[in-house]
Structures are given as structure tokens and as C-alpha cells.
Amino acid sequence: MTWTRRSIAIALVGGVLVLAVAGGGLYLELGQGPDRVALSAVHDDPNVTVAHTVGGHLVHSGTVSTNTTGIVLYPGGLVTPESYVPTAAEIAVRDDVAVVIPKMPYNLPILDVDRAGTARDAAPEIRDWYVAGHSLGGVAACRYAVGEPDEVEGIVLFASYCDRDGSDADLRALSVLGTEDEVLDREAERRNRELFPAEARIVEIDGMNHAQFGAYGSQRGDGTAKIDNEAARNQVAIEVVVWLEQQ
């Protein structure tokens, strides 16, 4: 083959595109987070067990049994599942709750809405399951719950909302928001409350922003938090556990 200026230019452009696609895929696969300090604190806590399963992470405190409540927690978009281990740990130490945080394709939960179906295999002894999600993960979680209402007891949303009609579904529902969250589309969240199951509980944590539902650092466009990360995770855990105990 004779290399002309045109063929060289085409080859160079093609090479750049291949590198860009490969680099973009690697970026998506790596995801944002976790905060290593927060993650290390969990691993150093003797009251918390973090088991690394084939498809993600199982976080619990004590022995998992048929009396344990299970939560499958979908990560936010482009955020690693490890980034939610600290939040899951705060929930687990407060009650007999085990949290499964599945790994999503390219860290995009919307690409595997039905992931909760297989994620529950991490703790087959658990009978009662909830599906939860942060941000984009909450949208995906709600889609799963509305599509498979007989598979879970309810939905827990963190800084998110439903985009499928579950208003008539026989599901319990909790939505936890932060007052300083500037990433969440507030107008869409308020508008889509009518799609949430009846008798849903909606609470706001004063001073909390969007990124504090996980432990992955700051997020572009987010508001300035008025409480620290540990306090935010504590409040989230309290809201979830109190709500679970009301069933």
C-alpha cells in the first residue's frame, strides 16, 4: 500500500477515535470513588462485615438469617459500588439489615435495571428484600420494583425519583432528599411524586447535598454541604432503619 497524505490523515483520525472510545470505556468502567478513608474506616470496624461477591459487595453486621432484611442498593451513575459501602455499613450496624451493592455495566445502573434479581443470590437465606438506589440508580431501582412488584417489599430512593408509574403498586416507599442537593432535578422530583406508591414517606435531611449519599468525593454542580459526610450518612441510616421498623 502506498501511503498518501490522505491515507495517513485517515489512519491518524481513526487511531484517535479508537483511543477515545477505549479511554471513554475505561473511564466509565473505573467510575468515581470510593473515598479510601471512609472505606478503610468500615473495614476497620469489627462490627461490620464486607464480603466481596462475584457481582458486587455484601455489607452486614452479625449473622445473616431468615430474619434479616435485605436491601439491594443500586449505585449512582458513573459511581463505583464501593462508594456506597460506608452508607450501607451505617444502615447495617443499626439493625438486622444486609445491603448488597451490585456492580453495574460501565457503572451505569440504567443498563441493568433487573440486576436486583441476581444480586439477591449473595444472601439466599433472606426472605424480605427492598430495592434502593441513589440518583440514576434510584430511577433504575424504581423501574425494577414497578416491573417486578412481587419480588420486593418496597423501594428506597436517595436523591432520586421514579419515572415509571408505581402509584397503584403494593409496595412500601421511602424517598430521602438533601436540602443542599443541587444535582437532583427538583422540578422532576416534585412532578414525579405522583408516580410513587401510595403512602410513600418523603423526608429531607437538613444540610445534606447530593454526593453525601455515597462516599466518592465532590460532584460537579452540587450544593455546598452544611453537615459533614459522616453525619450525613448517619442521618440517612437513621431514616432508613426507622422506616423499615414501621412495617
PDB file of C-alpha atoms in Angstrom:
ATOM      1  CA  MET A   1       0.000   0.000   0.000  1.00  0.00           C
ATOM      2  CA  THR A   2       1.259   3.470  -0.898  1.00  0.00           C
ATOM      3  CA  TRP A   3       0.828   5.936   1.952  1.00  0.00           C
ATOM      4  CA  THR A   4      -0.505   9.286   0.764  1.00  0.00           C
ATOM      5  CA  ARG A   5      -1.184  12.354   2.888  1.00  0.00           C
ATOM      6  CA  ARG A   6      -4.875  11.496   2.762  1.00  0.00           C
ATOM      7  CA  SER A   7      -4.413   7.881   3.874  1.00  0.00           C
ATOM      8  CA  ILE A   8      -2.057   8.951   6.657  1.00  0.00           C
ATOM      9  CA  ALA A   9      -4.577  11.535   7.871  1.00  0.00           C
ATOM     10  CA  ILE A  10      -7.418   8.968   7.811  1.00  0.00           C
ATOM     11  CA  ALA A  11      -5.281   6.482   9.734  1.00  0.00           C
ATOM     12  CA  LEU A  12      -4.400   9.082  12.345  1.00  0.00           C
ATOM     13  CA  VAL A  13      -8.017  10.148  12.801  1.00  0.00           C
ATOM     14  CA  GLY A  14      -9.089   6.519  13.068  1.00  0.00           C
ATOM     15  CA  GLY A  15      -6.427   5.871  15.677  1.00  0.00           C
ATOM     16  CA  VAL A  16      -7.525   8.867  17.733  1.00  0.00           C
ATOM     17  CA  LEU A  17     -11.149   7.695  17.619  1.00  0.00           C
ATOM     18  CA  VAL A  18     -10.196   4.188  18.752  1.00  0.00           C
ATOM     19  CA  LEU A  19      -8.192   5.616  21.651  1.00  0.00           C
ATOM     20  CA  ALA A  20     -11.031   7.972  22.579  1.00  0.00           C
ATOM     21  CA  VAL A  21     -13.590   5.155  22.634  1.00  0.00           C
ATOM     22  CA  ALA A  22     -11.251   2.881  24.568  1.00  0.00           C
ATOM     23  CA  GLY A  23     -10.400   5.665  27.002  1.00  0.00           C
ATOM     24  CA  GLY A  24     -14.062   6.543  27.450  1.00  0.00           C
ATOM     25  CA  GLY A  25     -14.921   2.925  28.143  1.00  0.00           C
ATOM     26  CA  LEU A  26     -12.116   2.698  30.687  1.00  0.00           C
ATOM     27  CA  TYR A  27     -13.335   5.891  32.383  1.00  0.00           C
ATOM     28  CA  LEU A  28     -16.857   4.510  32.631  1.00  0.00           C
ATOM     29  CA  GLU A  29     -15.575   1.185  33.916  1.00  0.00           C
ATOM     30  CA  LEU A  30     -13.411   2.805  36.601  1.00  0.00           C
ATOM     31  CA  GLY A  31     -16.136   5.141  37.866  1.00  0.00           C
ATOM     32  CA  GLN A  32     -15.880   7.793  40.550  1.00  0.00           C
ATOM     33  CA  GLY A  33     -14.735   6.946  44.066  1.00  0.00           C
ATOM     34  CA  PRO A  34     -14.521   5.471  46.559  1.00  0.00           C
ATOM     35  CA  ASP A  35     -13.270   7.706  49.361  1.00  0.00           C
ATOM     36  CA  ARG A  36     -10.453   5.486  50.658  1.00  0.00           C
ATOM     37  CA  VAL A  37     -10.504   6.956  54.155  1.00  0.00           C
ATOM     38  CA  ALA A  38     -14.222   6.277  54.604  1.00  0.00           C
ATOM     39  CA  LEU A  39     -13.847   2.800  53.115  1.00  0.00           C
ATOM     40  CA  SER A  40     -10.909   1.946  55.386  1.00  0.00           C
ATOM     41  CA  ALA A  41     -12.924   3.007  58.431  1.00  0.00           C
ATOM     42  CA  VAL A  42     -15.582   0.453  57.512  1.00  0.00           C
ATOM     43  CA  HIS A  43     -13.049  -2.332  57.020  1.00  0.00           C
ATOM     44  CA  ASP A  44     -11.506  -1.479  60.400  1.00  0.00           C
ATOM     45  CA  ASP A  45     -14.866  -1.693  62.177  1.00  0.00           C
ATOM     46  CA  PRO A  46     -15.173  -5.114  63.890  1.00  0.00           C
ATOM     47  CA  ASN A  47     -18.957  -4.796  63.870  1.00  0.00           C
ATOM     48  CA  VAL A  48     -19.191  -4.709  60.078  1.00  0.00           C
ATOM     49  CA  THR A  49     -18.548  -7.465  57.548  1.00  0.00           C
ATOM     50  CA  VAL A  50     -17.936  -6.619  53.893  1.00  0.00           C
ATOM     51  CA  ALA A  51     -17.980  -9.660  51.630  1.00  0.00           C
ATOM     52  CA  HIS A  52     -16.829  -9.220  48.048  1.00  0.00           C
ATOM     53  CA  THR A  53     -19.152 -11.323  45.907  1.00  0.00           C
ATOM     54  CA  VAL A  54     -18.832 -12.061  42.204  1.00  0.00           C
ATOM     55  CA  GLY A  55     -21.304  -9.324  41.334  1.00  0.00           C
ATOM     56  CA  GLY A  56     -20.617  -6.702  43.993  1.00  0.00           C
ATOM     57  CA  HIS A  57     -20.468  -6.316  47.778  1.00  0.00           C
ATOM     58  CA  LEU A  58     -22.491  -7.667  50.691  1.00  0.00           C
ATOM     59  CA  VAL A  59     -22.431  -5.488  53.816  1.00  0.00           C
ATOM     60  CA  HIS A  60     -23.886  -6.670  57.119  1.00  0.00           C
ATOM     61  CA  SER A  61     -23.396  -6.772  60.875  1.00  0.00           C
ATOM     62  CA  GLY A  62     -23.780 -10.055  62.705  1.00  0.00           C
ATOM     63  CA  THR A  63     -25.182 -13.234  61.198  1.00  0.00           C
ATOM     64  CA  VAL A  64     -27.377 -13.079  58.120  1.00  0.00           C
ATOM     65  CA  SER A  65     -30.502 -15.187  58.649  1.00  0.00           C
ATOM     66  CA  THR A  66     -34.094 -15.567  57.518  1.00  0.00           C
ATOM     67  CA  ASN A  67     -34.953 -12.728  59.899  1.00  0.00           C
ATOM     68  CA  THR A  68     -32.545 -10.328  58.207  1.00  0.00           C
ATOM     69  CA  THR A  69     -33.962  -7.643  55.923  1.00  0.00           C
ATOM     70  CA  GLY A  70     -32.181  -7.332  52.591  1.00  0.00           C
ATOM     71  CA  ILE A  71     -31.616  -4.206  50.540  1.00  0.00           C
ATOM     72  CA  VAL A  72     -30.160  -4.168  47.035  1.00  0.00           C
ATOM     73  CA  LEU A  73     -28.635  -0.711  46.609  1.00  0.00           C
ATOM     74  CA  TYR A  74     -28.059   0.494  43.046  1.00  0.00           C
ATOM     75  CA  PRO A  75     -25.120   2.936  42.834  1.00  0.00           C
ATOM     76  CA  GLY A  76     -25.455   6.337  41.205  1.00  0.00           C
ATOM     77  CA  GLY A  77     -24.426   6.802  37.587  1.00  0.00           C
ATOM     78  CA  LEU A  78     -20.654   6.583  36.990  1.00  0.00           C
ATOM     79  CA  VAL A  79     -20.016   5.877  40.681  1.00  0.00           C
ATOM     80  CA  THR A  80     -18.296   2.698  41.880  1.00  0.00           C
ATOM     81  CA  PRO A  81     -20.249   0.279  44.090  1.00  0.00           C
ATOM     82  CA  GLU A  82     -17.511   0.549  46.764  1.00  0.00           C
ATOM     83  CA  SER A  83     -18.508   4.174  47.228  1.00  0.00           C
ATOM     84  CA  TYR A  84     -21.728   3.069  48.934  1.00  0.00           C
ATOM     85  CA  VAL A  85     -20.135   0.638  51.375  1.00  0.00           C
ATOM     86  CA  PRO A  86     -19.853   3.342  54.114  1.00  0.00           C
ATOM     87  CA  THR A  87     -23.542   4.230  53.794  1.00  0.00           C
ATOM     88  CA  ALA A  88     -24.520   0.564  53.757  1.00  0.00           C
ATOM     89  CA  ALA A  89     -22.413  -0.042  56.868  1.00  0.00           C
ATOM     90  CA  GLU A  90     -24.199   2.730  58.768  1.00  0.00           C
ATOM     91  CA  ILE A  91     -27.524   1.064  57.972  1.00  0.00           C
ATOM     92  CA  ALA A  92     -26.317  -2.446  58.807  1.00  0.00           C
ATOM     93  CA  VAL A  93     -24.944  -1.647  62.274  1.00  0.00           C
ATOM     94  CA  ARG A  94     -28.273  -0.146  63.357  1.00  0.00           C
ATOM     95  CA  ASP A  95     -30.498  -3.118  62.644  1.00  0.00           C
ATOM     96  CA  ASP A  96     -30.583  -6.642  61.272  1.00  0.00           C
ATOM     97  CA  VAL A  97     -30.137  -5.434  57.699  1.00  0.00           C
ATOM     98  CA  ALA A  98     -27.838  -6.700  54.950  1.00  0.00           C
ATOM     99  CA  VAL A  99     -27.091  -4.478  51.965  1.00  0.00           C
ATOM    100  CA  VAL A 100     -25.994  -5.805  48.584  1.00  0.00           C
ATOM    101  CA  ILE A 101     -24.316  -3.240  46.325  1.00  0.00           C
ATOM    102  CA  PRO A 102     -24.081  -4.690  42.816  1.00  0.00           C
ATOM    103  CA  LYS A 103     -21.563  -3.748  40.184  1.00  0.00           C
ATOM    104  CA  MET A 104     -23.264  -2.295  37.108  1.00  0.00           C
ATOM    105  CA  PRO A 105     -22.168  -2.384  33.460  1.00  0.00           C
ATOM    106  CA  TYR A 106     -19.888   0.611  32.921  1.00  0.00           C
ATOM    107  CA  ASN A 107     -21.115   1.888  36.305  1.00  0.00           C
ATOM    108  CA  LEU A 108     -24.454   2.791  34.732  1.00  0.00           C
ATOM    109  CA  PRO A 109     -27.365   1.157  36.609  1.00  0.00           C
ATOM    110  CA  ILE A 110     -29.810   2.060  33.880  1.00  0.00           C
ATOM    111  CA  LEU A 111     -28.074  -0.550  31.680  1.00  0.00           C
ATOM    112  CA  ASP A 112     -29.089  -3.380  34.018  1.00  0.00           C
ATOM    113  CA  VAL A 113     -32.353  -2.440  35.679  1.00  0.00           C
ATOM    114  CA  ASP A 114     -33.071  -6.067  36.611  1.00  0.00           C
ATOM    115  CA  ARG A 115     -29.779  -6.535  38.445  1.00  0.00           C
ATOM    116  CA  ALA A 116     -31.587  -6.900  41.782  1.00  0.00           C
ATOM    117  CA  GLY A 117     -32.933 -10.248  40.638  1.00  0.00           C
ATOM    118  CA  THR A 118     -29.494 -11.887  40.662  1.00  0.00           C
ATOM    119  CA  ALA A 119     -27.903  -9.633  43.300  1.00  0.00           C
ATOM    120  CA  ARG A 120     -30.099 -11.246  45.933  1.00  0.00           C
ATOM    121  CA  ASP A 121     -28.231 -14.518  45.386  1.00  0.00           C
ATOM    122  CA  ALA A 122     -25.490 -13.040  47.591  1.00  0.00           C
ATOM    123  CA  ALA A 123     -27.710 -13.786  50.611  1.00  0.00           C
ATOM    124  CA  PRO A 124     -30.208 -16.516  49.631  1.00  0.00           C
ATOM    125  CA  GLU A 125     -31.379 -17.018  53.213  1.00  0.00           C
ATOM    126  CA  ILE A 126     -33.034 -13.586  53.249  1.00  0.00           C
ATOM    127  CA  ARG A 127     -36.758 -13.626  52.515  1.00  0.00           C
ATOM    128  CA  ASP A 128     -37.745  -9.932  52.606  1.00  0.00           C
ATOM    129  CA  TRP A 129     -35.980  -7.659  50.129  1.00  0.00           C
ATOM    130  CA  TYR A 130     -36.121  -3.990  49.225  1.00  0.00           C
ATOM    131  CA  VAL A 131     -34.522  -2.317  46.235  1.00  0.00           C
ATOM    132  CA  ALA A 132     -32.860   1.068  46.674  1.00  0.00           C
ATOM    133  CA  GLY A 133     -30.866   3.461  44.553  1.00  0.00           C
ATOM    134  CA  HIS A 134     -29.032   6.760  44.543  1.00  0.00           C
ATOM    135  CA  SER A 135     -29.657   9.317  41.806  1.00  0.00           C
ATOM    136  CA  LEU A 136     -29.743   7.455  38.446  1.00  0.00           C
ATOM    137  CA  GLY A 137     -29.587   4.253  40.462  1.00  0.00           C
ATOM    138  CA  GLY A 138     -32.867   5.236  42.095  1.00  0.00           C
ATOM    139  CA  VAL A 139     -34.560   5.579  38.718  1.00  0.00           C
ATOM    140  CA  ALA A 140     -33.316   2.111  37.779  1.00  0.00           C
ATOM    141  CA  ALA A 141     -34.378   0.669  41.142  1.00  0.00           C
ATOM    142  CA  CYS A 142     -37.878   2.058  40.772  1.00  0.00           C
ATOM    143  CA  ARG A 143     -38.163   0.593  37.281  1.00  0.00           C
ATOM    144  CA  TYR A 144     -37.249  -2.812  38.679  1.00  0.00           C
ATOM    145  CA  ALA A 145     -39.683  -2.586  41.593  1.00  0.00           C
ATOM    146  CA  VAL A 146     -42.574  -1.408  39.427  1.00  0.00           C
ATOM    147  CA  GLY A 147     -41.829  -4.127  36.875  1.00  0.00           C
ATOM    148  CA  GLU A 148     -41.405  -6.875  39.498  1.00  0.00           C
ATOM    149  CA  PRO A 149     -43.637  -5.841  42.426  1.00  0.00           C
ATOM    150  CA  ASP A 150     -43.881  -9.404  43.743  1.00  0.00           C
ATOM    151  CA  GLU A 151     -40.102  -9.690  44.119  1.00  0.00           C
ATOM    152  CA  VAL A 152     -39.548  -6.892  46.650  1.00  0.00           C
ATOM    153  CA  GLU A 153     -41.318  -5.351  49.619  1.00  0.00           C
ATOM    154  CA  GLY A 154     -40.622  -1.770  48.610  1.00  0.00           C
ATOM    155  CA  ILE A 155     -38.412   0.981  47.206  1.00  0.00           C
ATOM    156  CA  VAL A 156     -35.915   3.320  48.861  1.00  0.00           C
ATOM    157  CA  LEU A 157     -34.773   6.335  46.846  1.00  0.00           C
ATOM    158  CA  PHE A 158     -31.782   8.522  47.674  1.00  0.00           C
ATOM    159  CA  ALA A 159     -31.814  11.888  45.880  1.00  0.00           C
ATOM    160  CA  SER A 160     -33.889  10.413  43.077  1.00  0.00           C
ATOM    161  CA  TYR A 161     -37.391   9.814  41.732  1.00  0.00           C
ATOM    162  CA  CYS A 162     -39.471   7.301  39.772  1.00  0.00           C
ATOM    163  CA  ASP A 163     -40.083   7.640  36.053  1.00  0.00           C
ATOM    164  CA  ARG A 164     -42.486   4.689  35.888  1.00  0.00           C
ATOM    165  CA  ASP A 165     -45.980   4.648  37.368  1.00  0.00           C
ATOM    166  CA  GLY A 166     -45.958   2.692  40.592  1.00  0.00           C
ATOM    167  CA  SER A 167     -48.761   4.631  42.259  1.00  0.00           C
ATOM    168  CA  ASP A 168     -51.016   1.569  42.367  1.00  0.00           C
ATOM    169  CA  ALA A 169     -48.284  -0.930  43.207  1.00  0.00           C
ATOM    170  CA  ASP A 170     -48.456  -2.776  46.516  1.00  0.00           C
ATOM    171  CA  LEU A 171     -45.051  -1.517  47.596  1.00  0.00           C
ATOM    172  CA  ARG A 172     -43.746   0.448  50.545  1.00  0.00           C
ATOM    173  CA  ALA A 173     -41.749   3.515  49.539  1.00  0.00           C
ATOM    174  CA  LEU A 174     -39.247   5.913  51.098  1.00  0.00           C
ATOM    175  CA  SER A 175     -37.592   8.902  49.464  1.00  0.00           C
ATOM    176  CA  VAL A 176     -34.675  10.623  51.223  1.00  0.00           C
ATOM    177  CA  LEU A 177     -33.537  14.008  49.921  1.00  0.00           C
ATOM    178  CA  GLY A 178     -30.910  16.561  50.931  1.00  0.00           C
ATOM    179  CA  THR A 179     -31.704  20.254  51.319  1.00  0.00           C
ATOM    180  CA  GLU A 180     -28.400  21.316  49.706  1.00  0.00           C
ATOM    181  CA  ASP A 181     -28.638  18.954  46.733  1.00  0.00           C
ATOM    182  CA  GLU A 182     -28.253  20.964  43.530  1.00  0.00           C
ATOM    183  CA  VAL A 183     -27.697  17.970  41.222  1.00  0.00           C
ATOM    184  CA  LEU A 184     -31.161  16.465  41.540  1.00  0.00           C
ATOM    185  CA  ASP A 185     -33.761  17.884  39.155  1.00  0.00           C
ATOM    186  CA  ARG A 186     -36.095  19.250  41.829  1.00  0.00           C
ATOM    187  CA  GLU A 187     -38.894  20.047  39.419  1.00  0.00           C
ATOM    188  CA  ALA A 188     -38.884  16.493  38.037  1.00  0.00           C
ATOM    189  CA  GLU A 189     -38.715  15.039  41.552  1.00  0.00           C
ATOM    190  CA  ARG A 190     -41.768  17.009  42.702  1.00  0.00           C
ATOM    191  CA  ARG A 191     -43.678  16.314  39.490  1.00  0.00           C
ATOM    192  CA  ASN A 192     -42.978  12.590  39.619  1.00  0.00           C
ATOM    193  CA  ARG A 193     -44.095  12.119  43.211  1.00  0.00           C
ATOM    194  CA  GLU A 194     -47.481  11.168  41.780  1.00  0.00           C
ATOM    195  CA  LEU A 195     -45.799   8.066  40.299  1.00  0.00           C
ATOM    196  CA  PHE A 196     -44.571   6.930  43.712  1.00  0.00           C
ATOM    197  CA  PRO A 197     -46.542   4.229  45.576  1.00  0.00           C
ATOM    198  CA  ALA A 198     -49.339   5.419  47.836  1.00  0.00           C
ATOM    199  CA  GLU A 199     -48.445   6.213  51.458  1.00  0.00           C
ATOM    200  CA  ALA A 200     -44.829   6.920  50.494  1.00  0.00           C
ATOM    201  CA  ARG A 201     -42.671   8.676  53.074  1.00  0.00           C
ATOM    202  CA  ILE A 202     -40.631  11.628  51.794  1.00  0.00           C
ATOM    203  CA  VAL A 203     -38.032  13.228  54.070  1.00  0.00           C
ATOM    204  CA  GLU A 204     -35.303  15.847  53.676  1.00  0.00           C
ATOM    205  CA  ILE A 205     -32.042  15.853  55.583  1.00  0.00           C
ATOM    206  CA  ASP A 206     -31.075  19.371  56.520  1.00  0.00           C
ATOM    207  CA  GLY A 207     -27.666  20.434  55.237  1.00  0.00           C
ATOM    208  CA  MET A 208     -27.008  17.369  53.066  1.00  0.00           C
ATOM    209  CA  ASN A 209     -26.003  17.549  49.412  1.00  0.00           C
ATOM    210  CA  HIS A 210     -26.177  15.040  46.549  1.00  0.00           C
ATOM    211  CA  ALA A 211     -22.765  13.381  46.813  1.00  0.00           C
ATOM    212  CA  GLN A 212     -23.066  12.693  50.533  1.00  0.00           C
ATOM    213  CA  PHE A 213     -25.393   9.761  49.926  1.00  0.00           C
ATOM    214  CA  GLY A 214     -22.248   7.934  48.882  1.00  0.00           C
ATOM    215  CA  ALA A 215     -18.550   8.342  49.633  1.00  0.00           C
ATOM    216  CA  TYR A 216     -16.902   9.306  46.375  1.00  0.00           C
ATOM    217  CA  GLY A 217     -15.877  12.931  46.786  1.00  0.00           C
ATOM    218  CA  SER A 218     -17.491  16.067  45.440  1.00  0.00           C
ATOM    219  CA  GLN A 219     -19.731  16.209  42.391  1.00  0.00           C
ATOM    220  CA  ARG A 220     -19.811  18.917  39.771  1.00  0.00           C
ATOM    221  CA  GLY A 221     -22.758  21.277  40.140  1.00  0.00           C
ATOM    222  CA  ASP A 222     -23.605  20.102  43.648  1.00  0.00           C
ATOM    223  CA  GLY A 223     -24.509  22.407  46.508  1.00  0.00           C
ATOM    224  CA  THR A 224     -22.244  23.075  49.475  1.00  0.00           C
ATOM    225  CA  ALA A 225     -22.968  20.695  52.325  1.00  0.00           C
ATOM    226  CA  LYS A 226     -23.676  22.189  55.740  1.00  0.00           C
ATOM    227  CA  ILE A 227     -23.062  18.949  57.623  1.00  0.00           C
ATOM    228  CA  ASP A 228     -20.067  16.625  57.413  1.00  0.00           C
ATOM    229  CA  ASN A 229     -20.082  13.361  55.476  1.00  0.00           C
ATOM    230  CA  GLU A 230     -20.279  11.080  58.493  1.00  0.00           C
ATOM    231  CA  ALA A 231     -23.214  12.999  59.953  1.00  0.00           C
ATOM    232  CA  ALA A 232     -24.997  12.835  56.599  1.00  0.00           C
ATOM    233  CA  ARG A 233     -24.571   9.059  56.345  1.00  0.00           C
ATOM    234  CA  ASN A 234     -25.735   8.675  59.934  1.00  0.00           C
ATOM    235  CA  GLN A 235     -28.932  10.573  59.186  1.00  0.00           C
ATOM    236  CA  VAL A 236     -29.597   8.541  56.051  1.00  0.00           C
ATOM    237  CA  ALA A 237     -29.177   5.322  58.028  1.00  0.00           C
ATOM    238  CA  ILE A 238     -31.498   6.515  60.784  1.00  0.00           C
ATOM    239  CA  GLU A 239     -34.227   7.428  58.290  1.00  0.00           C
ATOM    240  CA  VAL A 240     -33.973   4.046  56.557  1.00  0.00           C
ATOM    241  CA  VAL A 241     -33.925   1.958  59.741  1.00  0.00           C
ATOM    242  CA  VAL A 242     -36.789   3.850  61.398  1.00  0.00           C
ATOM    243  CA  TRP A 243     -38.856   3.458  58.244  1.00  0.00           C
ATOM    244  CA  LEU A 244     -38.083  -0.271  57.986  1.00  0.00           C
ATOM    245  CA  GLU A 245     -39.118  -0.814  61.588  1.00  0.00           C
ATOM    246  CA  GLN A 246     -42.515   0.755  60.892  1.00  0.00           C
ATOM    247  CA  GLN A 247     -43.571  -2.094  58.619  1.00  0.00           C
TER     248      GLN A 247
END
